[in-house]
Structure formats: structure tokens, C-alpha cells
């Protein structure tokens, strides 16, 4: 509750701040005579990073008086039409748009089929032909610009979602993530018209108000509206636009023309109606010729409607023989027909009930609640379900109009709660005799609904409709990321259906943060969008499940055991180089390889969820640090520098590798850095040996005499150097070590999220085996008395011993 209070206070403060800025902008804009627009709001989102399998949401609030939305986005993503086919969708950066609530492209296994991921929109959207952008996803690009007008989208909340990888594994826990992050920054502005009566994308359309009066009685509620100008006249090239606010749930919206006067024998007065946006001949929800018959809209949504009166198109006028210069005069009349409180349907014979939200006790996430009817007679208790029969209609008032009875329920999702999910359940001990229809903003019908469930084979196929374990006795589904506002539930019972006596049907309706509590295979978490005004929930799944609700088994239990054993047991290959180092009495290398194998085994045991002897971060650091040290230690071992030089190199390397392990240990470039450090250590060891051993020889008399024939001396020196290198190493073991190391590099390169366990196990085996072969390749230095001298002179040229022999 404390979190909800803080969120509400934050929302109030930000809203008040935004209103004050918008007011000042409007006042300042009114003084500017250049242009027809003023800036309602403007935001800049600084450069942010989206890590692999992560999500960012941006919410934009569009007031009813907005004219256009402008978005400019920059990122470091470089995707072309040719390269997109080569990128896996689980690694593809994607941008999605949705009206009313956050987008969720991987909400179902069939969701990816509907995404237009193959379409690159050249970085910009502008024009009415791109109206479907609000429900689509597209690949991220380096520079994108977007302009949507009030002819294309409706006022309210509008969401932009940025995803770094989509699919069932997007929320799956990763052992090592190979894909890269991307960064973005965005500029968003909302523009409005300076004059309240002017509207449209260019603020050049006059909006005419309707004068309304309300009449209520026990049988019906009627709102009657008429044009403030008694008679309006239009020519063939003119239109007239009206705005009407439907304040509550209504049954019908009737649009008609009166006082019609024409100057020709036949004419057409076309009417185009659209909810939430300016209507036109090409973009409208309803259309009809109101010259003779009114335009009737059943179950209209609550909110602002735009009505446009005009002549038909030029082709229709020519087809009907209408004179292009003809004129029609009329008066616009609109009626909103409703029912008394608690009633709905034809002749107001159906039941409609308002549900109240009851906050969940002990919930740690905001907006979690269940809904119950507003009825004092309802039994109190801890149950979150209520019987349906006391609230349902028993007999249809007009059986000649409908063969079924309807019961309606209304629920409201508060502002900021669009990141939640509606959970609906209908249970009974017998076969359920109801169909369920849902609609946002208005009453649903069998033909006009947003989501529906008839039976297990007939239901919505939307990616935001998720059906679970439904049967003849139970209906269980979720509406994912339901938008803020009023939702209507229509339960339709067929008139010929009969239920056994004493077998109630229970309804359970709730707003939840994570579907099915992440299916008991993950943790429910929540975050806020970039504005901080909307919280959204998501599931952090375990290592064997994925999907938005962790309901998809990626790895079976037996497969998880096999993968865990492979990742842990493959570290036993570290015994090979450790044994050889111990046999050669190289105790520091023995400790290093033994510790590396043990720490890697413990880290993977914790990572797969078996057992964590220490915290995950400590085990990950130890694994990567000791692995880096083991690789570089192999290079240092191959050099013949004295112990003092080796200790110096080991100290420097320990510091450098610790820094690598602490800062982005899992990045692939660390392998190249480690190999470069190891090669540099080997080179330094040989250089120190060369300088030390040949300092005295360079000043010897034999070398001075050889300088008389400098080319021959240099040639002889290189020849002896090559012979010495051949005697220094066992080249068969060197070749075997290079082969094993190449296999390790290949296995590291081809690792993916699904094949990580097998290729990383091969990496463990091959990298330790290559170290073993390299250690075995070094030949100890032996003098003439067959005694080992690690610092012996292997570069000394062969010369005859002049001392007498006994």
C-alpha cells in the first residue's frame, strides 16, 4: 500500500507539472501569429542502454485536443534489408507500437507470425497509409522519425516498446549472454491546435459544437443534440465536422438530418462517424446516407465521436448523376439512447452491474486487486469469486429480437495500471452454459467485441488473449496488458440451456501483475516506463522455462540433469594439466589449474540451480579470473625466464585479469585480450633470456673473430637458433595443443542459448586438454652432466673444447 501511495503522489505531482507547462505553452503559443500549432508537451529521453533480452517502454499521453505526435529516435543499431534475414529473432532489436497499453510481441507462440519484422520503413512514418503502425513491430534502425496525426491515432495513452530480442526465451535466465546491448535516445513532442474550434492534422478543419439536452425517466435515458446553426449548406467540395462526447455506456447513437433542402431532384448527404479521431471518406468506423434514413450505431463506445457530413466522392456523384455544383442545406440532429441505472439491452431488459476493486492483502506489487459486485447483500468473506445466478437475467424481455439473455459487468482499470492483466474465470460443477464477450469502452455484442470465448474451439486468436486449461466446467483466460479505462463483460446464456438446481456458476475477476504467478517457474517483477507513470510486470523465469508467463518448457527435467552434469563434470579435464604440473614440481601451476577447475565446477553448479557454495557474483568472478590466469600461466610456463621474472609476470597478470573479470567478464573480446597478454608474457620471457644469456657472449673473442665474416656469422646464428628451438619443444605435443585449442575456439564461437550446455562442456574439455599438451611440449634443459639447469645456455654456439681430457 505504501508503494501505491507513493506512486499516486508521484503521478499527481507530475500531472500537475505537465498541466502547468501545457497551460503556459498554450498561452505563449496564442501570442504567436506564425503557424497554427503550439507544443502541448515535449520530452527528451537521454541515452539509455537496452541489454540482451531486456525491455524499455515509453508512454506518451495524448490529450483530446492534440493534432500530431512527433518522435525522433537515434540508436547504434545498424540493420539493413539484407542483414535482417541473417539475424535470429531471439537476438533482433525490435521497436513496437501500441495504443492504450504496452506492446508484448512474444505473448504467444503464434505472435511472431503476425509481426512485420521483414519490413524496413526507411526510418520514417508519415501519412494515412501507415495507420496500422500502432499495432505492429519493426526492426530497430539507426535513425527513425515518426509523425502521427489525429486522423491516424486516438487520444489517450500511446506506448513505444523497445525489445532486445523476442521469442519464448526472451525472459529466460541466461548462463552467459552472447548477444550485445544497444543504446538509444529519443525526442518526443505532442502538438495541438492554437484555436479550440480548429482541428485536423493541419489545424485547418473547423469543429462545430452540438447543443445537447438530457431527458431521463424510468424507461430510458435520452440525450438529444442539434446543430447550433439551424440550417447549414454544403456544396460538393465542402464538408462539415461535428464533435460529440458520449459520457457513459449507451445503447444507440442515432445520427439524422432534418430541415433538408436541395436544389436538385436527387442528392446524397453522406455521414461518416469515427470514434476518437477525425473521420473522412477513407478513414471512418461507420458511414451512411442520411438523406432518407438515419445512421444508427449500436452499443457506441463512451468517449468523443467525430461526425463528418459531406457529399459522396466524385465517382459516386458522376455515377448518380449529381450536379457537381449542387447545394444541400440541412440541420444535424444526434440522439444518444441509454438505459436507466443497472439496465441494458433492447428495451433495457438486461442486467448490468458495476464491479468494485478490492485491493489484495499483502500484495507487494501495485494495482493488484480482485473485483466484486457493488452489492451490500453480497456475503462477505475471503472468497474472491461470486455466484452469477443472482445477477443474471432469467427471461429475455424481447425473445423475438434475441434468442439469448445477457448479463453485463463493468470494471475499471485505474490510470497507471495498464501494465497489469485481467484474469477471468468461470467455474461450475456442471457444463457451463455461458459465452463470454469483452469490449473496451462499450457494451459487447456477439458481432462487435474485442475478445470472446464461446468454447474450447471458438475463441479469440489475439496475442493479448491467453486461454488456460478451459473445459466444459471451467473458463479461464487472461487479457494481457489491458488498457486503462472501463471494460465491459457480456455473459450470454442461450435461452434453451438449463442448469441443474443448486449448481451455481462462480465468477472470478481480478487484475494481476503476472499471469498464473509465472506458472510457478519464475519470479514476478515489475518496473516503470521511462516517464515513471506506468508500472508493468514481467516474469523472470528459471533456467528450464521461458515465455511471458514462464509456461513454456524449454528444457525437460531429465534434459536439465544431463546438461548440469555435462557442464560440471567437464571441468574434470583440469586434472590433466594439474597432474603434469605436479609431476614436474611446478607447484604454482598445479595450484592454478586445480583451483580453476574447482571454481568452474562450483560456478556452473550454482548457475544451473544445483548448489551455490558462495554468492553467484563471487563464483562467477572466481571462475573467469582463474580461467584467465590458467591460460596466461600456460604461456608463462613455456618461457625459460628465471623465477624472479616469472613472479613479476604473474603479479602483473593477476592484476590485469582481475580487472577483466570484474568488468564485463562474459564479453567475447576478453578471450582475445587474454591471449594477447599470454603471448606478450611468453615473448618477454624469451627476450629476457636472450638478453641475459648473450650479453657475455656478444663480447667474447670468438664472437669478435666471427664478425670478420658477418653474413656467415648471422646465418650460423639463425641456424643454431632454429636447432635450439627444435630441441626446446616436443613439436608433436605442440601440434596436438594447437588442434585442441582450435576446437576450443570453434566451440566458443558456435555457442547459442539453446546449445550452450554441450558446446561449453566441449570448451572445458578442449581448453584444459590444450593446456596439458602445451605443458608436455616443454623439454627440460640439461647440461653435459645430464643435470637439469632451468637457466642453461641453449643458444650457445657449438665449439671445440680445448681443455685436455684425463
mmCIF file of C-alpha atoms in Angstrom, residues 210 225-230 232 240 242 255-258 269-271 290 307-309 330-334:
data_model
loop_
_atom_site.group_PDB
_atom_site.id
_atom_site.type_symbol
_atom_site.label_atom_id
_atom_site.label_comp_id
_atom_site.label_asym_id
_atom_site.label_seq_id
_atom_site.Cartn_x
_atom_site.Cartn_y
_atom_site.Cartn_z
ATOM 1 C CA UNK A 210 -23.704 20.412 -30.845
ATOM 2 C CA UNK A 225 -28.241 17.151 -29.643
ATOM 3 C CA UNK A 226 -28.696 19.541 -32.548
ATOM 4 C CA UNK A 227 -26.594 21.897 -34.625
ATOM 5 C CA UNK A 228 -26.167 25.340 -33.100
ATOM 6 C CA UNK A 229 -26.683 26.750 -36.590
ATOM 7 C CA UNK A 230 -30.290 25.978 -37.597
ATOM 8 C CA UNK A 232 -26.122 24.536 -42.822
ATOM 9 C CA UNK A 240 -18.743 19.901 -42.048
ATOM 10 C CA UNK A 242 -19.058 17.872 -35.548
ATOM 11 C CA UNK A 255 -27.417 10.481 -36.492
ATOM 12 C CA UNK A 256 -30.026 12.128 -38.723
ATOM 13 C CA UNK A 257 -30.622 15.233 -40.847
ATOM 14 C CA UNK A 258 -33.645 17.487 -40.637
ATOM 15 C CA UNK A 269 -25.867 13.623 -47.834
ATOM 16 C CA UNK A 270 -23.183 11.240 -46.644
ATOM 17 C CA UNK A 271 -22.325 10.934 -42.949
ATOM 18 C CA UNK A 290 -28.667 10.208 -44.000
ATOM 19 C CA UNK A 307 -19.192 13.176 -37.311
ATOM 20 C CA UNK A 308 -18.494 14.493 -40.823
ATOM 21 C CA UNK A 309 -21.234 15.477 -43.262
ATOM 22 C CA UNK A 330 -29.745 20.659 -43.513
ATOM 23 C CA UNK A 331 -29.729 20.639 -39.716
ATOM 24 C CA UNK A 332 -27.723 17.931 -37.921
ATOM 25 C CA UNK A 333 -29.526 16.038 -35.137
ATOM 26 C CA UNK A 334 -27.951 13.379 -32.928
#
